[in-house]
CSV table of C-alpha atoms and ligand atoms in Angstrom, one decimal:
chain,number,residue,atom,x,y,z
F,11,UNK,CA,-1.5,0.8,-29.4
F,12,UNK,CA,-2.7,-1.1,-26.4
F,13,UNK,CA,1.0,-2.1,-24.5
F,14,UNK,CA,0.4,-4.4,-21.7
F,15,UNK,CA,3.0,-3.8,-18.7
F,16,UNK,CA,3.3,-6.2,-15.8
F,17,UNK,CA,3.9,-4.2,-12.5
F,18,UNK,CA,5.2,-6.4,-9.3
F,19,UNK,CA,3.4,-4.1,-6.3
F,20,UNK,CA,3.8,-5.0,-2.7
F,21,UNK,CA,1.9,-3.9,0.5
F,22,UNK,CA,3.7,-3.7,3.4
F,23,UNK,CA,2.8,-2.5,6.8
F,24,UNK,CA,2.1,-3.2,10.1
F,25,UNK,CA,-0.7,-5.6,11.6
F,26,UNK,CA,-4.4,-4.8,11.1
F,27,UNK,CA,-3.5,-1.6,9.6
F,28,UNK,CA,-5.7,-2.7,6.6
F,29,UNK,CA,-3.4,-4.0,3.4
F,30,UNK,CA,-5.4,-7.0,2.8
F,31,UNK,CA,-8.8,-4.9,2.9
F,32,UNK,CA,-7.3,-2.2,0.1
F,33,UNK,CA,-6.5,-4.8,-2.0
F,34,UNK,CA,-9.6,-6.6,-1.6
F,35,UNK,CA,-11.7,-3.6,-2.1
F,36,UNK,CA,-9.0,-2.5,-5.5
F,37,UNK,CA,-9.5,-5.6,-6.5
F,38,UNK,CA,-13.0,-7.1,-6.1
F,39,UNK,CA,-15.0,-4.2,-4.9
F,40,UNK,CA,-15.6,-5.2,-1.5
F,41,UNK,CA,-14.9,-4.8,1.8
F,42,UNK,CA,-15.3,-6.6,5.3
F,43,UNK,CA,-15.5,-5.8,8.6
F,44,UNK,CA,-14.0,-8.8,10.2
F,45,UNK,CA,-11.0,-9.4,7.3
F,46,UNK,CA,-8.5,-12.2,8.8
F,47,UNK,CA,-5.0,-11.5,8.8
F,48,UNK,CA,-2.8,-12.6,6.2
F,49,UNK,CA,-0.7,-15.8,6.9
F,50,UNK,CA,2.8,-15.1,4.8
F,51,UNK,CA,1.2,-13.7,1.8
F,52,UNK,CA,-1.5,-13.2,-0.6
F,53,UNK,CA,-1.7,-13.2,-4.3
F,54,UNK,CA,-3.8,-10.7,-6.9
F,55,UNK,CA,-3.9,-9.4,-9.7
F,56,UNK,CA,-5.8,-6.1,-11.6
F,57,UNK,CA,-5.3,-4.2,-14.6
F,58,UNK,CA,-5.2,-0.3,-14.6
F,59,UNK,CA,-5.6,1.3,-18.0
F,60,UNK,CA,-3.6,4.4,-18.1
F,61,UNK,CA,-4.1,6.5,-21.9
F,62,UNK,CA,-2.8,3.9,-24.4
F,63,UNK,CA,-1.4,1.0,-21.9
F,64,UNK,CA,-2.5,-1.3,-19.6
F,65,UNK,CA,-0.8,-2.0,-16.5
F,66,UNK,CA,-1.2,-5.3,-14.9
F,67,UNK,CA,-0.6,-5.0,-11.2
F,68,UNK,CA,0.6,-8.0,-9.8
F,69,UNK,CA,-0.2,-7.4,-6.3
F,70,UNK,CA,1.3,-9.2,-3.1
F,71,UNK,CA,-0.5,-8.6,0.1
F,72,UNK,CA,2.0,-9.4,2.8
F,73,UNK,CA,1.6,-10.2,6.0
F,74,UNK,CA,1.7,-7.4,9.2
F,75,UNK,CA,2.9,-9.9,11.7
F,76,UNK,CA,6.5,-9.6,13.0
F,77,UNK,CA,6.9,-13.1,12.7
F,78,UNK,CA,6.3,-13.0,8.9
F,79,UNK,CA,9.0,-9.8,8.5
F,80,UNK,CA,11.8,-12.0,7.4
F,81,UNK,CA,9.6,-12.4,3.8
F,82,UNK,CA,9.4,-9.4,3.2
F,83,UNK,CA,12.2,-9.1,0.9
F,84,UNK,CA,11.2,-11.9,-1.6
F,85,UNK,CA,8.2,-9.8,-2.4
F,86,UNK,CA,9.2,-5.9,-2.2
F,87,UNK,CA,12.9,-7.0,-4.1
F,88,UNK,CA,12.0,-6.3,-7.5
F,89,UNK,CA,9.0,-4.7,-7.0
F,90,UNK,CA,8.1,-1.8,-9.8
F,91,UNK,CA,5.8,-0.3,-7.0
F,92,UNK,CA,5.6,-0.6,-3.3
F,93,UNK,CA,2.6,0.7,-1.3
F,94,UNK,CA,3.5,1.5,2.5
F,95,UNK,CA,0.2,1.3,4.9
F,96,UNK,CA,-0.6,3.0,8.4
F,97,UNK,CA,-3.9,3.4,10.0
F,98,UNK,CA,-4.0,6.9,10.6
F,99,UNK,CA,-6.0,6.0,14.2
F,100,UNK,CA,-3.0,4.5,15.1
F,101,UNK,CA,0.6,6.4,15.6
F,102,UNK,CA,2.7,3.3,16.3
F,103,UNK,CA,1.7,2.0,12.6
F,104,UNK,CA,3.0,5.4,11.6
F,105,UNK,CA,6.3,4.4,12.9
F,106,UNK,CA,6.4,0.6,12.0
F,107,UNK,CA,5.4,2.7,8.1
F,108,UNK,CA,8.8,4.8,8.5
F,109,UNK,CA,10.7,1.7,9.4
F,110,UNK,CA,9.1,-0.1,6.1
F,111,UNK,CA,10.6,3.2,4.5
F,112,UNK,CA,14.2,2.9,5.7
F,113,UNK,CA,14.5,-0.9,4.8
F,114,UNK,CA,13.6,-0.3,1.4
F,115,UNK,CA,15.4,2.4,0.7
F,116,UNK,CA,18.5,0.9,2.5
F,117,UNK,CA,17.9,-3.0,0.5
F,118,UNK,CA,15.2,-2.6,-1.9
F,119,UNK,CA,15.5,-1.5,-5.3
F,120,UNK,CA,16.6,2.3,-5.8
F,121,UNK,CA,13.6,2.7,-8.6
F,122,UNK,CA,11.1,0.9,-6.8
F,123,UNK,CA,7.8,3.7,-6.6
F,124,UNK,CA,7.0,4.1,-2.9
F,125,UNK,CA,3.3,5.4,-1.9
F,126,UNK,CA,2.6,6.1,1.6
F,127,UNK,CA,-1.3,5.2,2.6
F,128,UNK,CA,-2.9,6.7,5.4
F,129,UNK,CA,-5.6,4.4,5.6
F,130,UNK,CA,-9.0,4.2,8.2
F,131,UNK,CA,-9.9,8.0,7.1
F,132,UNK,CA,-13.3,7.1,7.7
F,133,UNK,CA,-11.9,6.9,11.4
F,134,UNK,CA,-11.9,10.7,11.9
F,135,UNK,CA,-12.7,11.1,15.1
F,136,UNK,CA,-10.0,8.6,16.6
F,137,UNK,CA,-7.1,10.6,14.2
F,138,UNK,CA,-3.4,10.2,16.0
F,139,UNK,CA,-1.3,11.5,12.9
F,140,UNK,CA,-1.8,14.1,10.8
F,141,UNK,CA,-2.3,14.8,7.4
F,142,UNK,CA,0.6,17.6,7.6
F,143,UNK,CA,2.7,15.3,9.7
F,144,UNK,CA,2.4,12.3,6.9
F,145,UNK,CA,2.7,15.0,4.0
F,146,UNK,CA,5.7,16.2,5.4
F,147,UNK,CA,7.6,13.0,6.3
F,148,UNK,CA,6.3,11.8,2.2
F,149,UNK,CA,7.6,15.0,0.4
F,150,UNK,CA,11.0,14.4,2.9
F,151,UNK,CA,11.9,10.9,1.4
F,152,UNK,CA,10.3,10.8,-1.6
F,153,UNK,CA,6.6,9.2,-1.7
F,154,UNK,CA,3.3,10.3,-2.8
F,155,UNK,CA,1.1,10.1,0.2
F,156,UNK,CA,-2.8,9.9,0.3
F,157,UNK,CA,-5.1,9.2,3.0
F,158,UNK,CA,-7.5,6.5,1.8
F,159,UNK,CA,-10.4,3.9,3.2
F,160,UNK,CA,-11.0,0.7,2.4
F,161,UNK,CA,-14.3,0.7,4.1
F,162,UNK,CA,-15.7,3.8,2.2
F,163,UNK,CA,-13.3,3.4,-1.0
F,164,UNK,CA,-12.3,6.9,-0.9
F,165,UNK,CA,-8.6,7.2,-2.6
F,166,UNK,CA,-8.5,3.4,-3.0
F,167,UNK,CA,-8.6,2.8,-7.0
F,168,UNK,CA,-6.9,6.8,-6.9
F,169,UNK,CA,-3.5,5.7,-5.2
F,170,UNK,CA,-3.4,2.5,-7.6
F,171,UNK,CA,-4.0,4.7,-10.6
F,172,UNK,CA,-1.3,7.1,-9.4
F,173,UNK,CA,1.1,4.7,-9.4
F,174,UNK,CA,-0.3,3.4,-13.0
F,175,UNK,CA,0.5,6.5,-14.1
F,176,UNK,CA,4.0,7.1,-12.6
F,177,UNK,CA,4.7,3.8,-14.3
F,178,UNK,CA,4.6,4.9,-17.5
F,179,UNK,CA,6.5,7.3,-17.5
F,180,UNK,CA,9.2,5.2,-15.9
Z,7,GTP,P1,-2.4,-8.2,8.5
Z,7,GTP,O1,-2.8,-9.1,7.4
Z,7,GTP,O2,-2.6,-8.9,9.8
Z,7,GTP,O3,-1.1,-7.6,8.3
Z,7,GTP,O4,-3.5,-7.0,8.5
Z,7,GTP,P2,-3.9,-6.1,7.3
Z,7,GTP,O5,-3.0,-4.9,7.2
Z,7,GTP,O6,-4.1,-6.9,6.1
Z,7,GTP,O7,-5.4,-5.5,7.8
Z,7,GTP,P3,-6.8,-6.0,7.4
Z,7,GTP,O8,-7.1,-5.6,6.0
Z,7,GTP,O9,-7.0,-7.4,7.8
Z,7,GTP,O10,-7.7,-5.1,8.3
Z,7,GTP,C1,-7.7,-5.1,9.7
Z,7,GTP,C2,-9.0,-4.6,10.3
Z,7,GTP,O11,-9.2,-3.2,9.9
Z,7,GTP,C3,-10.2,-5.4,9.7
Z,7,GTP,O12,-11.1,-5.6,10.7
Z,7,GTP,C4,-10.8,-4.4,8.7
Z,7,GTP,O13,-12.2,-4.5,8.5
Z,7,GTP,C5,-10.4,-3.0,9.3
Z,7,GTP,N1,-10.2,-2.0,8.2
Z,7,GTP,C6,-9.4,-2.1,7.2
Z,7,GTP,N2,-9.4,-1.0,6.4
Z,7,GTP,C7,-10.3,-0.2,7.1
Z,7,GTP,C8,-10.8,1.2,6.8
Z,7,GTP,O14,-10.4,1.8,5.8
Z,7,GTP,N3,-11.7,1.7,7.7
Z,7,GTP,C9,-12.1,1.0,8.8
Z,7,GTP,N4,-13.0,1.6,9.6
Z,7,GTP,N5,-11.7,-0.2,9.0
Z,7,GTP,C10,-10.8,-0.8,8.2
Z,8,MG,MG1,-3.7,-8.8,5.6
């Protein structure tokens, strides 16, 4: 049959680390160098078609500024799937991402898929965490981890699809 399931997802991460640029490149293709940070949060939608089923991803892109944080709940409570962002140039991110972790598993729900995106890995040369490091810290607590760009769309529509897939099994 075709079964359509409507998935809540929710991005969180810290500030400029690139939520709003995965979603816009998952969702529409695109991407842009000068992308405006997110004011509260942003809406989308896109369907992932995994064997027989459809998955329809609603999608809130949240905002990375601290004075936004207290939101967060209203859009990760509930949520079938959560994605967590750094920017792998960046080690603070890495540790706002861990925090992101902690509250989730501490007051989200305990069924809620985490992923763990190590985005900017067209950024290379300016690396502050590691792909062991991440890996390592993921396998620890329970989240698939990949490295991904928005700007060159490697692992982008891969991480989504992941979690498609994990969904139905669930
Ligand atoms: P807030 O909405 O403020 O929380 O930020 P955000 O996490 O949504 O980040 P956003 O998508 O606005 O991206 C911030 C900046 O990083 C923008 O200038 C993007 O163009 C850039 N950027 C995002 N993803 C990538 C990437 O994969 N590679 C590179 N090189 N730049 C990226
Ligand atoms: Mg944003």
């Amino acid at each position: 049959g075709n079964k359509i399931r409507n998935a809540k997802l929710v991005l969180l991460g810290d500030v400029g680390t690139g939520k709003s640029s995965l979603v816009l490149r998952f969702v529409k293709g695109q991407f842009v160098e000068f992308q405006e940070s997110t004011i509260g949060a942003a809406f989308f939608s896109q369907t992932v078609a995994v064997n027989d089923e459809t998955i329809k991803f609603e999608i809130w892109d949240t905002a990375g500024q601290e004075r936004y944080h207290s939101l967060a709940p209203m859009y990760y409570r509930g949520a079938a799937a959560a994605v967590i962002v750094y920017d792998m140039t960046n080690a603070a991110s890495f540790t706002r991402a861990k925090k992101w972790v902690q509250e989730l598993q501490a007051q989200g729900s305990p069924n809620t898929i985490m992923a763990l995106a190590g985005n900017k890995a067209d950024l290379v040369e300016t690396r502050q965490v590691s792909v062991e490091e991440a890996q390592t810290y993921a396998q620890e607590n329970g989240l698939f981890f990949m490295e991904t760009s928005a700007k060159t769309a490697i692992n982008v529509n891969d991480i989504f699809y992941e979690i498609a897939k994990r969904l139905t099994r669930a």
